Coordinates of C-alpha atoms in Angstrom, one line a residue:
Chain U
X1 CA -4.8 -12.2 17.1
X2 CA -5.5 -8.5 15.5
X3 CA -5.8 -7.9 12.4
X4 CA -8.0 -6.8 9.1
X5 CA -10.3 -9.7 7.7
X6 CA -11.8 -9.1 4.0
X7 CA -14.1 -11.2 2.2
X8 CA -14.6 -12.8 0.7
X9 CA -11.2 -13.8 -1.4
X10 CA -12.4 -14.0 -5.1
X11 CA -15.3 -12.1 -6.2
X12 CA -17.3 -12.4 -9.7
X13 CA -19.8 -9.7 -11.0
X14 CA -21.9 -9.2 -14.0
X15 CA -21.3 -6.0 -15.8
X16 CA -23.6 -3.5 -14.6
X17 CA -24.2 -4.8 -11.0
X18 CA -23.3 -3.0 -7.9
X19 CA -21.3 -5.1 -5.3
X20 CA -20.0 -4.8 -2.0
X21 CA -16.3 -5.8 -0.9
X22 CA -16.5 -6.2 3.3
X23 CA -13.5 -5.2 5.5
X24 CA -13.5 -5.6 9.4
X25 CA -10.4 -4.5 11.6
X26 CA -10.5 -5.5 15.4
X27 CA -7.2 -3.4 15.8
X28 CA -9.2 -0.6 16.9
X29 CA -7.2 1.5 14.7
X30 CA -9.2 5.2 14.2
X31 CA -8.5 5.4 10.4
X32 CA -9.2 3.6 7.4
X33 CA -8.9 2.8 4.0
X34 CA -9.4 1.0 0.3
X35 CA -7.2 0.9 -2.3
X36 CA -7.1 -0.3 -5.8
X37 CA -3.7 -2.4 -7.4
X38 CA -3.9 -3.3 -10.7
X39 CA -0.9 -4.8 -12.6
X40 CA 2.1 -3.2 -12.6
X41 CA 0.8 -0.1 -10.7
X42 CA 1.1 0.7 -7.4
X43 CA -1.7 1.1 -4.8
X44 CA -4.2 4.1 -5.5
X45 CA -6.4 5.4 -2.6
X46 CA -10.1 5.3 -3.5
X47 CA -11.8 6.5 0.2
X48 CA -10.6 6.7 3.4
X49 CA -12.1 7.6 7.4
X50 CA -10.5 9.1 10.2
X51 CA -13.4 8.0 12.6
X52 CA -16.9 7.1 12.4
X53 CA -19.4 8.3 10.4
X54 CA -17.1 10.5 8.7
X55 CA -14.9 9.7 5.2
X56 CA -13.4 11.3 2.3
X57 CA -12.7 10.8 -1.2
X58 CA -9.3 9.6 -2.5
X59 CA -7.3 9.5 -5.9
X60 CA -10.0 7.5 -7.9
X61 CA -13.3 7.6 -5.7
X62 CA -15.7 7.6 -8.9
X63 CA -17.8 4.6 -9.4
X64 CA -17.7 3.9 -5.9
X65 CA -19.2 4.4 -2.5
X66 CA -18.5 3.5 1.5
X67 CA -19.8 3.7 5.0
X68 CA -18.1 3.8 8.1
X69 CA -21.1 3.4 10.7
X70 CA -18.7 1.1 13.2
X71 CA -15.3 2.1 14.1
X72 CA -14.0 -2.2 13.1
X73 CA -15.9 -2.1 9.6
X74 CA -15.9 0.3 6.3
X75 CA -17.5 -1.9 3.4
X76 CA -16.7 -0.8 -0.2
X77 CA -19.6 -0.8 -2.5
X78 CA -18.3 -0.7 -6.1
X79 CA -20.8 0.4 -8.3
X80 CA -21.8 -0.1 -12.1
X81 CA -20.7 3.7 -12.9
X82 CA -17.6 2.5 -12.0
X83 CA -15.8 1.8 -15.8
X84 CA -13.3 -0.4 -15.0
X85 CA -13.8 -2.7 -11.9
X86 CA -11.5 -5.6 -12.5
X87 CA -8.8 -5.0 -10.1
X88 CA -7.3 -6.7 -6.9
X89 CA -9.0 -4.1 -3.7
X90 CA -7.0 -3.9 -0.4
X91 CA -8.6 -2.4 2.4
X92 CA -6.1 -1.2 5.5
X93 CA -5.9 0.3 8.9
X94 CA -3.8 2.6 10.9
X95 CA -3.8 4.2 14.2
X96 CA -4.8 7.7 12.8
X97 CA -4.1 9.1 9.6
X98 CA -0.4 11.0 10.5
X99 CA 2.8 11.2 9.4
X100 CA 4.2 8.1 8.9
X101 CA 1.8 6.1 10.5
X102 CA 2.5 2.6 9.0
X103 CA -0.8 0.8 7.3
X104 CA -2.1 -2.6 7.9
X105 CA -3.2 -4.2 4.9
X106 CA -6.2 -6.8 4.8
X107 CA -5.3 -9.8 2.5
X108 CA -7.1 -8.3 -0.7
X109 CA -10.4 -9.2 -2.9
X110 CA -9.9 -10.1 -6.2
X111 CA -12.8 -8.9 -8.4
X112 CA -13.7 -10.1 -12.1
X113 CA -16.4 -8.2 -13.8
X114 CA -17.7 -10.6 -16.3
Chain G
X1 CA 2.7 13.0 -12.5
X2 CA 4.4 10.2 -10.5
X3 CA 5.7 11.5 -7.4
X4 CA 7.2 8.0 -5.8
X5 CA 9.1 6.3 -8.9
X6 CA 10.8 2.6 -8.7
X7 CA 12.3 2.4 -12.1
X8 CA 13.4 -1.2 -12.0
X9 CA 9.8 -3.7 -12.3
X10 CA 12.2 -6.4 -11.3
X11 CA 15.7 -7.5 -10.2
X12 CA 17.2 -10.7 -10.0
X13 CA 20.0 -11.9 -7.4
X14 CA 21.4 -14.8 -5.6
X15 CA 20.4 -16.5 -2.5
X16 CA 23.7 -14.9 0.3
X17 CA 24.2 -12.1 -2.0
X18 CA 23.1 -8.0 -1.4
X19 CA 19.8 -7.3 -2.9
X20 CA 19.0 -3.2 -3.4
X21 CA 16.2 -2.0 -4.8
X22 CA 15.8 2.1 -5.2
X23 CA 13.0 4.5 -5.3
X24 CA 13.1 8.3 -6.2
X25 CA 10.8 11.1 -5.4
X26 CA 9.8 14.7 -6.8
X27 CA 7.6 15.8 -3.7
X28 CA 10.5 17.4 -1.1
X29 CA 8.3 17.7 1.7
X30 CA 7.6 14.2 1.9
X31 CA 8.4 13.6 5.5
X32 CA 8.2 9.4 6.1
X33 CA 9.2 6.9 3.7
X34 CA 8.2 3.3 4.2
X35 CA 9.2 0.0 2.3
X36 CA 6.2 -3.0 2.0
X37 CA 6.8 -6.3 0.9
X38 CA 3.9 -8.3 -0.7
X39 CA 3.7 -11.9 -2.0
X40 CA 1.1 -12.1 -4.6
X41 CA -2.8 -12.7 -3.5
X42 CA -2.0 -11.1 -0.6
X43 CA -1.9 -7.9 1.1
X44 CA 1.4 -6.0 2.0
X45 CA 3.0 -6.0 5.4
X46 CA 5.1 -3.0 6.5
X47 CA 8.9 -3.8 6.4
X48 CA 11.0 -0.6 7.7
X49 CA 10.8 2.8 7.3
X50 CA 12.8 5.8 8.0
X51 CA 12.0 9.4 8.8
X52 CA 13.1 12.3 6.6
X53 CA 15.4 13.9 8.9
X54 CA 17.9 10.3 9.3
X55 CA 19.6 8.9 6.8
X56 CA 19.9 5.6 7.2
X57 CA 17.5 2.8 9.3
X58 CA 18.4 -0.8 9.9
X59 CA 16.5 -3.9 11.5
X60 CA 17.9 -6.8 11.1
X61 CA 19.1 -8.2 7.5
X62 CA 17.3 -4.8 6.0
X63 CA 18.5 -1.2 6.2
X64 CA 16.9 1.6 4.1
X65 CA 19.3 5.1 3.3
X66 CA 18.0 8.1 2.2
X67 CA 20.1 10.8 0.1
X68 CA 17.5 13.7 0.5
X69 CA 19.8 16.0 -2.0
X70 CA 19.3 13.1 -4.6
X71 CA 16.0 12.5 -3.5
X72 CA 16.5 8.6 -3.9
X73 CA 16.1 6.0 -1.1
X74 CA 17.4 2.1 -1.5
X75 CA 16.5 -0.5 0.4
X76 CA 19.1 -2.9 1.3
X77 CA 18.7 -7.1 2.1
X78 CA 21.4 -8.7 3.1
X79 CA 22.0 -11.7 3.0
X80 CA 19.1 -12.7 0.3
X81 CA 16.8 -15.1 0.5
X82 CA 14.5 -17.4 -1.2
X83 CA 11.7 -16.3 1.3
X84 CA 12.7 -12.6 0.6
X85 CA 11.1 -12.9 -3.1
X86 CA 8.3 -10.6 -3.3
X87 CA 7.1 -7.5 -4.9
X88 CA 8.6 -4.7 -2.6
X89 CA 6.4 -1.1 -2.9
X90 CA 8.3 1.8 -1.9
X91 CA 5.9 4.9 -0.5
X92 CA 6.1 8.2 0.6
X93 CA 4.4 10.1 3.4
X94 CA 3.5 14.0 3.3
X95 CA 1.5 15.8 5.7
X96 CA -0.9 18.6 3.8
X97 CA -3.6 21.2 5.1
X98 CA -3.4 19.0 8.4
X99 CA -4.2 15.3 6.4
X100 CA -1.5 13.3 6.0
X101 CA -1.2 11.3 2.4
X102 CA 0.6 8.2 1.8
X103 CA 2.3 7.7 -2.2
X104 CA 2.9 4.1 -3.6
X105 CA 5.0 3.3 -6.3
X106 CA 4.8 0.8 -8.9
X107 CA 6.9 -2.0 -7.4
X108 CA 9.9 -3.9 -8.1
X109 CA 9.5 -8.0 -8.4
X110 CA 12.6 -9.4 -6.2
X111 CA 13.4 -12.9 -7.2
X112 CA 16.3 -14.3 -4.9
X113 CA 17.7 -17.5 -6.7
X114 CA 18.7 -20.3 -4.2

Protein backbone atom coordinates (compact mmCIF):
# COMPACT_ATOMS: atom_id res chain seq x y z
CA UNK A 1 0.00 0.00 0.00
CA UNK A 2 1.91 3.37 -1.24
CA UNK A 3 1.97 6.13 0.26
CA UNK A 4 3.87 9.07 2.48
CA UNK A 5 4.48 8.11 6.26
CA UNK A 6 5.49 11.08 8.72
CA UNK A 7 6.36 10.90 12.30
CA UNK A 8 5.85 11.10 14.42
CA UNK A 9 2.06 12.61 14.86
CA UNK A 10 2.52 15.25 17.80
CA UNK A 11 5.71 16.73 18.38
CA UNK A 12 6.86 19.02 21.52
CA UNK A 13 10.00 21.26 21.56
CA UNK A 14 11.63 23.62 23.94
CA UNK A 15 12.18 27.04 22.57
CA UNK A 16 15.51 27.27 21.24
CA UNK A 17 15.99 23.57 20.21
CA UNK A 18 16.52 22.29 16.75
CA UNK A 19 14.18 19.33 15.73
CA UNK A 20 13.75 17.11 12.95
CA UNK A 21 10.18 16.16 11.40
CA UNK A 22 10.78 12.68 9.23
CA UNK A 23 8.91 11.97 5.97
CA UNK A 24 9.36 8.65 3.91
CA UNK A 25 7.45 8.12 0.47
CA UNK A 26 7.68 4.54 -1.08
CA UNK A 27 5.69 5.97 -4.12
CA UNK A 28 8.82 6.43 -5.82
CA UNK A 29 7.69 9.71 -6.81
CA UNK A 30 10.94 12.06 -8.16
CA UNK A 31 9.83 15.22 -6.33
CA UNK A 32 9.18 16.37 -3.00
CA UNK A 33 8.05 18.67 -0.49
CA UNK A 34 7.21 20.42 3.09
CA UNK A 35 4.80 22.71 3.79
CA UNK A 36 3.64 24.78 6.67
CA UNK A 37 -0.54 25.34 7.59
CA UNK A 38 -1.33 27.35 10.21
CA UNK A 39 -4.92 28.43 11.05
CA UNK A 40 -6.86 29.84 8.66
CA UNK A 41 -4.11 29.98 5.98
CA UNK A 42 -3.44 27.90 3.34
CA UNK A 43 -0.44 25.69 2.70
CA UNK A 44 2.97 27.63 2.14
CA UNK A 45 5.99 25.74 0.57
CA UNK A 46 9.02 25.92 2.77
CA UNK A 47 11.61 23.42 0.50
CA UNK A 48 11.22 21.16 -2.07
CA UNK A 49 13.56 18.36 -4.43
CA UNK A 50 13.19 17.30 -7.84
CA UNK A 51 15.68 14.34 -7.21
CA UNK A 52 18.32 13.41 -4.98
CA UNK A 53 20.79 15.30 -3.50
CA UNK A 54 19.42 18.30 -5.03
CA UNK A 55 16.57 20.90 -3.36
CA UNK A 56 15.45 24.37 -3.30
CA UNK A 57 14.12 26.96 -1.21
CA UNK A 58 10.37 27.78 -1.15
CA UNK A 59 8.02 30.69 0.19
CA UNK A 60 9.28 30.71 3.88
CA UNK A 61 12.55 28.53 3.92
CA UNK A 62 14.18 30.63 6.83
CA UNK A 63 14.69 28.88 10.08
CA UNK A 64 14.83 25.74 8.38
CA UNK A 65 16.88 23.12 6.67
CA UNK A 66 16.50 19.55 4.64
CA UNK A 67 18.32 16.75 3.00
CA UNK A 68 17.33 14.56 0.31
CA UNK A 69 20.19 11.90 0.27
CA UNK A 70 17.53 8.88 -0.71
CA UNK A 71 15.07 9.32 -3.35
CA UNK A 72 11.87 7.74 -0.41
CA UNK A 73 13.03 10.23 2.49
CA UNK A 74 13.54 14.27 2.83
CA UNK A 75 13.57 14.99 6.63
CA UNK A 76 12.73 18.62 7.80
CA UNK A 77 15.07 20.00 10.40
CA UNK A 78 13.36 23.05 11.90
CA UNK A 79 15.69 25.05 13.60
CA UNK A 80 15.75 27.60 16.60
CA UNK A 81 16.32 30.67 14.04
CA UNK A 82 13.16 29.74 13.03
CA UNK A 83 10.71 32.61 14.97
CA UNK A 84 7.69 31.02 14.90
CA UNK A 85 7.58 27.17 14.78
CA UNK A 86 4.21 26.24 16.13
CA UNK A 87 2.39 25.10 13.11
CA UNK A 88 0.84 21.81 11.62
CA UNK A 89 4.01 20.52 8.76
CA UNK A 90 2.75 18.42 5.78
CA UNK A 91 5.31 16.84 3.76
CA UNK A 92 4.06 15.48 0.02
CA UNK A 93 5.10 13.77 -3.02
CA UNK A 94 4.51 13.89 -6.81
CA UNK A 95 5.75 12.28 -9.81
CA UNK A 96 7.89 15.32 -10.87
CA UNK A 97 7.37 18.79 -10.19
CA UNK A 98 5.06 19.77 -13.68
CA UNK A 99 2.14 21.21 -14.49
CA UNK A 100 -0.50 19.98 -12.77
CA UNK A 101 1.02 17.19 -11.30
CA UNK A 102 -1.38 16.38 -8.28
CA UNK A 103 0.53 16.14 -4.71
CA UNK A 104 0.31 13.41 -2.21
CA UNK A 105 0.09 14.66 1.16
CA UNK A 106 1.66 12.69 4.27
CA UNK A 107 -0.82 12.88 7.27
CA UNK A 108 0.98 16.01 8.96
CA UNK A 109 3.11 16.69 12.30
CA UNK A 110 1.80 18.78 14.66
CA UNK A 111 4.53 20.86 16.44
CA UNK A 112 4.23 22.91 19.86
CA UNK A 113 7.19 24.93 20.77
CA UNK A 114 6.97 25.27 24.43
CA UNK B 1 -0.35 39.54 -2.53
CA UNK B 2 -2.72 36.52 -2.65
CA UNK B 3 -2.90 35.07 -5.93
CA UNK B 4 -5.52 32.00 -5.16
CA UNK B 5 -8.38 33.71 -3.00
CA UNK B 6 -11.46 31.57 -1.32
CA UNK B 7 -13.47 34.38 0.21
CA UNK B 8 -15.95 32.29 2.11
CA UNK B 9 -13.91 30.47 5.50
CA UNK B 10 -16.99 28.43 5.63
CA UNK B 11 -20.42 27.42 4.26
CA UNK B 12 -23.08 25.68 5.64
CA UNK B 13 -25.72 23.27 3.71
CA UNK B 14 -28.00 20.34 3.96
CA UNK B 15 -27.31 16.73 3.67
CA UNK B 16 -29.12 16.04 -0.52
CA UNK B 17 -28.69 19.57 -1.22
CA UNK B 18 -25.83 21.35 -3.87
CA UNK B 19 -22.84 22.52 -2.02
CA UNK B 20 -20.51 25.20 -4.12
CA UNK B 21 -17.67 26.54 -2.89
CA UNK B 22 -15.63 29.28 -5.23
CA UNK B 23 -12.05 30.36 -5.67
CA UNK B 24 -10.70 33.37 -7.69
CA UNK B 25 -7.27 34.09 -9.07
CA UNK B 26 -5.11 37.12 -10.20
CA UNK B 27 -2.17 35.09 -11.90
CA UNK B 28 -3.67 34.39 -15.74
CA UNK B 29 -1.08 32.01 -16.69
CA UNK B 30 -2.03 29.68 -14.09
CA UNK B 31 -2.41 26.65 -16.27
CA UNK B 32 -3.94 23.67 -13.67
CA UNK B 33 -6.31 24.12 -10.95
CA UNK B 34 -6.89 21.46 -8.44
CA UNK B 35 -9.52 21.14 -5.45
CA UNK B 36 -8.17 19.04 -1.99
CA UNK B 37 -10.30 18.08 0.63
CA UNK B 38 -8.84 17.69 4.16
CA UNK B 39 -10.45 16.49 7.51
CA UNK B 40 -8.55 18.01 10.34
CA UNK B 41 -5.16 16.20 11.72
CA UNK B 42 -4.78 15.03 8.66
CA UNK B 43 -3.20 15.67 5.39
CA UNK B 44 -5.18 16.58 2.14
CA UNK B 45 -6.13 14.13 -0.60
CA UNK B 46 -6.51 15.42 -4.17
CA UNK B 47 -10.26 15.59 -5.25
CA UNK B 48 -10.49 16.81 -9.11
CA UNK B 49 -8.95 19.10 -11.04
CA UNK B 50 -9.26 20.70 -14.37
CA UNK B 51 -6.90 22.07 -16.88
CA UNK B 52 -6.96 25.72 -17.99
CA UNK B 53 -7.95 25.20 -21.53
CA UNK B 54 -11.70 23.06 -20.39
CA UNK B 55 -14.19 24.55 -18.68
CA UNK B 56 -15.75 22.26 -16.82
CA UNK B 57 -14.56 18.57 -15.21
CA UNK B 58 -16.83 16.07 -13.44
CA UNK B 59 -16.21 12.64 -11.52
CA UNK B 60 -18.76 11.49 -9.88
CA UNK B 61 -21.01 13.69 -7.38
CA UNK B 62 -18.17 16.60 -7.97
CA UNK B 63 -17.66 18.78 -10.98
CA UNK B 64 -15.41 21.83 -10.96
CA UNK B 65 -16.06 24.96 -13.92
CA UNK B 66 -13.83 27.39 -14.68
CA UNK B 67 -14.78 30.97 -16.15
CA UNK B 68 -11.16 32.00 -17.27
CA UNK B 69 -12.64 35.66 -18.28
CA UNK B 70 -13.89 35.89 -14.56
CA UNK B 71 -10.97 34.22 -13.39
CA UNK B 72 -13.21 32.27 -10.76
CA UNK B 73 -13.55 28.43 -10.54
CA UNK B 74 -16.44 26.67 -8.13
CA UNK B 75 -16.50 23.44 -7.19
CA UNK B 76 -19.72 21.74 -7.22
CA UNK B 77 -20.99 18.49 -4.67
CA UNK B 78 -23.91 17.16 -5.38
CA UNK B 79 -25.81 15.51 -3.53
CA UNK B 80 -24.09 16.65 0.03
CA UNK B 81 -23.03 14.66 2.44
CA UNK B 82 -22.26 14.34 6.06
CA UNK B 83 -18.89 12.58 5.01
CA UNK B 84 -18.35 15.46 2.53
CA UNK B 85 -17.56 17.89 5.65
CA UNK B 86 -14.11 19.09 5.40
CA UNK B 87 -12.03 21.98 4.84
CA UNK B 88 -11.67 22.07 0.86
CA UNK B 89 -8.25 24.09 -0.37
CA UNK B 90 -8.57 25.33 -3.76
CA UNK B 91 -4.88 25.75 -5.68
CA UNK B 92 -3.41 26.88 -8.61
CA UNK B 93 -0.67 25.57 -10.82
CA UNK B 94 1.81 27.82 -13.08
CA UNK B 95 4.70 26.77 -14.85
CA UNK B 96 7.74 29.52 -14.51
CA UNK B 97 11.51 29.64 -15.85
CA UNK B 98 10.84 25.74 -16.50
CA UNK B 99 9.70 25.01 -12.42
CA UNK B 100 6.36 24.53 -12.06
CA UNK B 101 4.68 26.25 -8.67
CA UNK B 102 1.64 25.14 -6.97
CA UNK B 103 -0.68 28.22 -5.00
CA UNK B 104 -3.00 27.25 -2.03
CA UNK B 105 -5.67 29.26 -0.74
CA UNK B 106 -6.94 29.71 2.63
CA UNK B 107 -9.80 27.17 2.68
CA UNK B 108 -13.37 27.07 3.07
CA UNK B 109 -14.81 24.81 6.19
CA UNK B 110 -17.92 22.72 4.49
CA UNK B 111 -20.28 21.56 7.05
CA UNK B 112 -23.11 19.33 5.40
CA UNK B 113 -25.95 19.00 8.04
CA UNK B 114 -27.69 15.60 7.99
Amino acid sequence: DGGITQSPKYLFRKEGQNVTLSCEQNLNHDAMYWYRQDPGQGLRLIYYSQIVNDFQKGDIAEGYSVSREKKESFPLTVTSAQKNPTAFYLCASSIARLAGARRNFGPGTRLTVL
Amino acid sequence: DQQVKQNSPSLSVQEGRISILNCDYTNSMFDYFLWYKKYPAEGPTFLISISSIKDKNEDGRFTVFLNKSAKHLSLHIVPSQPGDSAVYFCAASVTQGGSEKLVFGKGTKLTVNP
